[in-house]
PDB file of C-alpha atoms in Angstrom:
ATOM      1  CA  UNK A   1       2.688 158.635 -99.715  1.00 72.00           C
ATOM      2  CA  UNK A   2       5.685 157.374-101.561  1.00 78.00           C
ATOM      3  CA  UNK A   3       9.296 156.883-100.573  1.00 80.00           C
ATOM      4  CA  UNK A   4      10.266 159.994-102.554  1.00 85.00           C
ATOM      5  CA  UNK A   5       8.197 162.056-100.074  1.00 84.00           C
ATOM      6  CA  UNK A   6      10.684 161.287 -97.287  1.00 87.00           C
ATOM      7  CA  UNK A   7      14.336 161.972 -96.652  1.00 86.00           C
ATOM      8  CA  UNK A   8      16.627 159.999 -94.358  1.00 87.00           C
ATOM      9  CA  UNK A   9      18.798 162.169 -92.114  1.00 86.00           C
ATOM     10  CA  UNK A  10      22.407 161.538 -91.078  1.00 87.00           C
ATOM     11  CA  UNK A  11      21.260 159.715 -87.948  1.00 88.00           C
ATOM     12  CA  UNK A  12      18.807 157.575 -90.018  1.00 85.00           C
ATOM     13  CA  UNK A  13      15.614 159.344 -88.978  1.00 88.00           C
ATOM     14  CA  UNK A  14      12.895 159.838 -91.551  1.00 86.00           C
ATOM     15  CA  UNK A  15      11.744 163.377 -92.288  1.00 88.00           C
ATOM     16  CA  UNK A  16       9.087 164.661 -94.631  1.00 88.00           C
ATOM     17  CA  UNK A  17      10.103 166.472 -97.763  1.00 88.00           C
ATOM     18  CA  UNK A  18       7.994 169.474 -98.735  1.00 88.00           C
ATOM     19  CA  UNK A  19       6.133 167.316-101.265  1.00 88.00           C
ATOM     20  CA  UNK A  20       5.171 164.838 -98.517  1.00 87.00           C
ATOM     21  CA  UNK A  21       4.107 167.609 -96.157  1.00 88.00           C
ATOM     22  CA  UNK A  22       1.959 169.109 -98.907  1.00 89.00           C
ATOM     23  CA  UNK A  23       0.216 165.765 -99.457  1.00 88.00           C
ATOM     24  CA  UNK A  24      -0.593 165.492 -95.739  1.00 88.00           C
ATOM     25  CA  UNK A  25      -1.885 169.058 -95.578  1.00 90.00           C
ATOM     26  CA  UNK A  26      -4.060 168.510 -98.660  1.00 89.00           C
ATOM     27  CA  UNK A  27      -5.485 165.264 -97.261  1.00 86.00           C
ATOM     28  CA  UNK A  28      -6.263 166.925 -93.920  1.00 87.00           C
ATOM     29  CA  UNK A  29      -7.847 169.862 -95.727  1.00 88.00           C
ATOM     30  CA  UNK A  30     -10.028 167.468 -97.737  1.00 86.00           C
ATOM     31  CA  UNK A  31     -11.111 165.804 -94.493  1.00 82.00           C
ATOM     32  CA  UNK A  32     -12.086 169.129 -92.922  1.00 84.00           C
ATOM     33  CA  UNK A  33     -14.078 170.122 -96.014  1.00 86.00           C
ATOM     34  CA  UNK A  34     -16.241 166.989 -96.009  1.00 83.00           C
ATOM     35  CA  UNK A  35     -19.889 167.587 -95.219  1.00 84.00           C
ATOM     36  CA  UNK A  36     -21.655 166.127 -92.215  1.00 80.00           C
ATOM     37  CA  UNK A  37     -25.211 166.456 -90.960  1.00 81.00           C
ATOM     38  CA  UNK A  38     -25.224 168.264 -87.622  1.00 81.00           C
ATOM     39  CA  UNK A  39     -28.159 169.985 -85.885  1.00 80.00           C
ATOM     40  CA  UNK A  40     -30.350 169.496 -88.937  1.00 80.00           C
ATOM     41  CA  UNK A  41     -27.934 171.203 -91.324  1.00 84.00           C
ATOM     42  CA  UNK A  42     -25.151 170.101 -93.637  1.00 86.00           C
ATOM     43  CA  UNK A  43     -21.891 171.591 -92.321  1.00 85.00           C
ATOM     44  CA  UNK A  44     -18.219 170.976 -92.977  1.00 87.00           C
ATOM     45  CA  UNK A  45     -16.182 169.165 -90.357  1.00 86.00           C
ATOM     46  CA  UNK A  46     -14.113 172.321 -89.787  1.00 88.00           C
ATOM     47  CA  UNK A  47     -17.249 174.243 -88.772  1.00 88.00           C
ATOM     48  CA  UNK A  48     -18.494 171.385 -86.577  1.00 86.00           C
ATOM     49  CA  UNK A  49     -15.112 171.316 -84.800  1.00 86.00           C
ATOM     50  CA  UNK A  50     -15.427 175.073 -84.285  1.00 89.00           C
ATOM     51  CA  UNK A  51     -18.897 174.577 -82.763  1.00 86.00           C
ATOM     52  CA  UNK A  52     -17.633 171.786 -80.501  1.00 86.00           C
ATOM     53  CA  UNK A  53     -14.711 173.897 -79.263  1.00 89.00           C
ATOM     54  CA  UNK A  54     -17.138 176.710 -78.493  1.00 88.00           C
ATOM     55  CA  UNK A  55     -19.373 174.211 -76.690  1.00 86.00           C
ATOM     56  CA  UNK A  56     -16.349 173.069 -74.645  1.00 88.00           C
ATOM     57  CA  UNK A  57     -15.509 176.667 -73.755  1.00 90.00           C
ATOM     58  CA  UNK A  58     -19.080 177.256 -72.589  1.00 87.00           C
ATOM     59  CA  UNK A  59     -18.938 174.074 -70.529  1.00 86.00           C
ATOM     60  CA  UNK A  60     -15.627 175.088 -68.902  1.00 88.00           C
ATOM     61  CA  UNK A  61     -16.961 178.555 -68.059  1.00 89.00           C
ATOM     62  CA  UNK A  62     -20.157 176.993 -66.609  1.00 83.00           C
ATOM     63  CA  UNK A  63     -22.399 178.584 -69.236  1.00 83.00           C
ATOM     64  CA  UNK A  64     -23.500 175.116 -70.256  1.00 77.00           C
ATOM     65  CA  UNK A  65     -24.104 172.090 -68.033  1.00 79.00           C
ATOM     66  CA  UNK A  66     -23.869 169.288 -70.601  1.00 77.00           C
ATOM     67  CA  UNK A  67     -21.107 168.403 -73.015  1.00 75.00           C
ATOM     68  CA  UNK A  68     -21.654 166.073 -75.972  1.00 73.00           C
ATOM     69  CA  UNK A  69     -18.714 165.019 -78.139  1.00 70.00           C
ATOM     70  CA  UNK A  70     -20.498 161.934 -79.465  1.00 66.00           C
ATOM     71  CA  UNK A  71     -22.541 163.723 -82.119  1.00 70.00           C
ATOM     72  CA  UNK A  72     -21.928 163.946 -84.984  1.00 69.00           C
ATOM     73  CA  UNK A  73     -20.305 160.559 -85.281  1.00 62.00           C
ATOM     74  CA  UNK A  74     -17.360 160.332 -87.663  1.00 59.00           C
ATOM     75  CA  UNK A  75     -17.749 157.570 -90.226  1.00 61.00           C
ATOM     76  CA  UNK A  76     -14.710 155.989 -91.799  1.00 58.00           C
ATOM     77  CA  UNK A  77     -15.038 155.000 -95.430  1.00 61.00           C
ATOM     78  CA  UNK A  78     -13.277 151.688 -95.845  1.00 60.00           C
ATOM     79  CA  UNK A  79     -12.416 149.900 -99.047  1.00 62.00           C
ATOM     80  CA  UNK A  80     -11.987 146.525 -97.376  1.00 64.00           C
ATOM     81  CA  UNK A  81     -15.633 145.924 -96.533  1.00 68.00           C
ATOM     82  CA  UNK A  82     -17.047 142.454 -96.016  1.00 72.00           C
ATOM     83  CA  UNK A  83     -18.557 142.501 -99.529  1.00 75.00           C
ATOM     84  CA  UNK A  84     -15.239 143.351-101.197  1.00 76.00           C
ATOM     85  CA  UNK A  85     -13.474 140.648 -99.182  1.00 79.00           C
ATOM     86  CA  UNK A  86     -16.045 138.072-100.312  1.00 79.00           C
ATOM     87  CA  UNK A  87     -15.786 139.183-103.937  1.00 79.00           C
ATOM     88  CA  UNK A  88     -12.011 138.791-103.855  1.00 79.00           C
ATOM     89  CA  UNK A  89     -12.233 135.345-102.271  1.00 80.00           C
ATOM     90  CA  UNK A  90     -14.759 134.207-104.893  1.00 81.00           C
ATOM     91  CA  UNK A  91     -12.762 135.331-107.953  1.00 79.00           C
ATOM     92  CA  UNK A  92     -11.214 132.443-109.856  1.00 81.00           C
ATOM     93  CA  UNK A  93      -7.702 132.785-111.210  1.00 81.00           C
ATOM     94  CA  UNK A  94      -8.980 132.120-114.765  1.00 80.00           C
ATOM     95  CA  UNK A  95     -11.499 134.979-114.578  1.00 77.00           C
ATOM     96  CA  UNK A  96      -8.873 137.252-113.072  1.00 76.00           C
ATOM     97  CA  UNK A  97      -6.490 136.485-115.926  1.00 79.00           C
ATOM     98  CA  UNK A  98      -9.272 137.390-118.405  1.00 77.00           C
ATOM     99  CA  UNK A  99      -9.458 140.829-116.783  1.00 73.00           C
ATOM    100  CA  UNK A 100      -5.756 141.333-117.501  1.00 76.00           C
ATOM    101  CA  UNK A 101      -4.153 140.847-114.105  1.00 77.00           C
ATOM    102  CA  UNK A 102      -1.508 138.430-112.956  1.00 78.00           C
ATOM    103  CA  UNK A 103      -2.099 135.437-110.726  1.00 81.00           C
ATOM    104  CA  UNK A 104       0.237 136.945-108.110  1.00 81.00           C
ATOM    105  CA  UNK A 105      -1.908 140.044-107.706  1.00 78.00           C
ATOM    106  CA  UNK A 106      -4.976 137.957-106.955  1.00 79.00           C
ATOM    107  CA  UNK A 107      -2.977 135.685-104.649  1.00 84.00           C
ATOM    108  CA  UNK A 108      -1.910 138.581-102.432  1.00 80.00           C
ATOM    109  CA  UNK A 109      -5.374 140.120-102.563  1.00 80.00           C
ATOM    110  CA  UNK A 110      -6.839 136.813-101.367  1.00 82.00           C
ATOM    111  CA  UNK A 111      -4.296 136.675 -98.529  1.00 83.00           C
ATOM    112  CA  UNK A 112      -5.297 140.198 -97.469  1.00 81.00           C
ATOM    113  CA  UNK A 113      -8.998 139.349 -97.724  1.00 80.00           C
ATOM    114  CA  UNK A 114      -8.565 136.266 -95.494  1.00 81.00           C
ATOM    115  CA  UNK A 115      -6.784 138.207 -92.753  1.00 79.00           C
ATOM    116  CA  UNK A 116      -8.634 140.414 -90.294  1.00 72.00           C
ATOM    117  CA  UNK A 117      -6.305 143.339 -90.934  1.00 75.00           C
ATOM    118  CA  UNK A 118      -7.474 146.348 -92.948  1.00 74.00           C
ATOM    119  CA  UNK A 119      -6.106 146.670 -96.468  1.00 74.00           C
ATOM    120  CA  UNK A 120      -6.370 148.993 -99.433  1.00 74.00           C
ATOM    121  CA  UNK A 121      -6.789 148.459-103.144  1.00 74.00           C
ATOM    122  CA  UNK A 122      -5.596 150.662-105.952  1.00 73.00           C
ATOM    123  CA  UNK A 123      -8.429 152.331-107.846  1.00 75.00           C
ATOM    124  CA  UNK A 124      -7.808 150.355-111.035  1.00 74.00           C
ATOM    125  CA  UNK A 125      -7.765 147.052-109.118  1.00 75.00           C
ATOM    126  CA  UNK A 126     -11.004 147.894-107.313  1.00 75.00           C
ATOM    127  CA  UNK A 127     -12.538 148.800-110.666  1.00 77.00           C
ATOM    128  CA  UNK A 128     -11.610 145.399-112.075  1.00 75.00           C
ATOM    129  CA  UNK A 129     -12.953 143.584-109.010  1.00 74.00           C
ATOM    130  CA  UNK A 130     -16.280 145.277-109.705  1.00 74.00           C
ATOM    131  CA  UNK A 131     -15.976 144.432-113.424  1.00 74.00           C
ATOM    132  CA  UNK A 132     -15.505 140.786-112.449  1.00 71.00           C
ATOM    133  CA  UNK A 133     -18.807 140.874-110.600  1.00 70.00           C
ATOM    134  CA  UNK A 134     -20.522 142.274-113.707  1.00 68.00           C
ATOM    135  CA  UNK A 135     -18.786 139.632-115.874  1.00 66.00           C
ATOM    136  CA  UNK A 136     -20.025 136.818-113.661  1.00 63.00           C
ATOM    137  CA  UNK A 137     -23.601 138.132-113.562  1.00 61.00           C
ATOM    138  CA  UNK A 138     -23.607 138.432-117.397  1.00 60.00           C
ATOM    139  CA  UNK A 139     -22.527 134.797-117.737  1.00 60.00           C
ATOM    140  CA  UNK A 140     -25.450 133.545-115.632  1.00 53.00           C
TER     141      UNK A 140
END
C-alpha cells in the first residue's frame, strides 16, 4: 500500500481509493487461492473455509458432536526469520557497500534485526542479503 492509495476526507479521516481497495481485494484473493493440505488432499483455503462453515452448521444443528477449527493450521510466511536477522547483523558495512547499497540502509536494517518487532524487506534488498551470503562463502 502506498499513500496514493488513500484519500483524506474533509474531517481528516483516511479512506481507500479504488486503487487501494483493488490491492486489498487482490491480496485477499491470493490468500484464499493458496493451497493447503487438508484431509489428505490439497485444497484451496476458500474451499477449506467452506468445509469448516459446513462443519459448524452441522455442529449447530446437532448433526455432528465435535467441532475442530484447529486443523488445518494456518502458517504465516515471514521474511524476518531468525536466519535473516542473523545474516543482517553479520554483514559488514564494507561488504554491503560492495553490493551497491548505502551505509544508512544497512544501519536501519540492523536496528530492525536487533528489535523483537516484525519487519519487512524489499525484494531487491532481500536478494542482496542472500548475495552477500554467497559472496562470503566464495571468499572462504
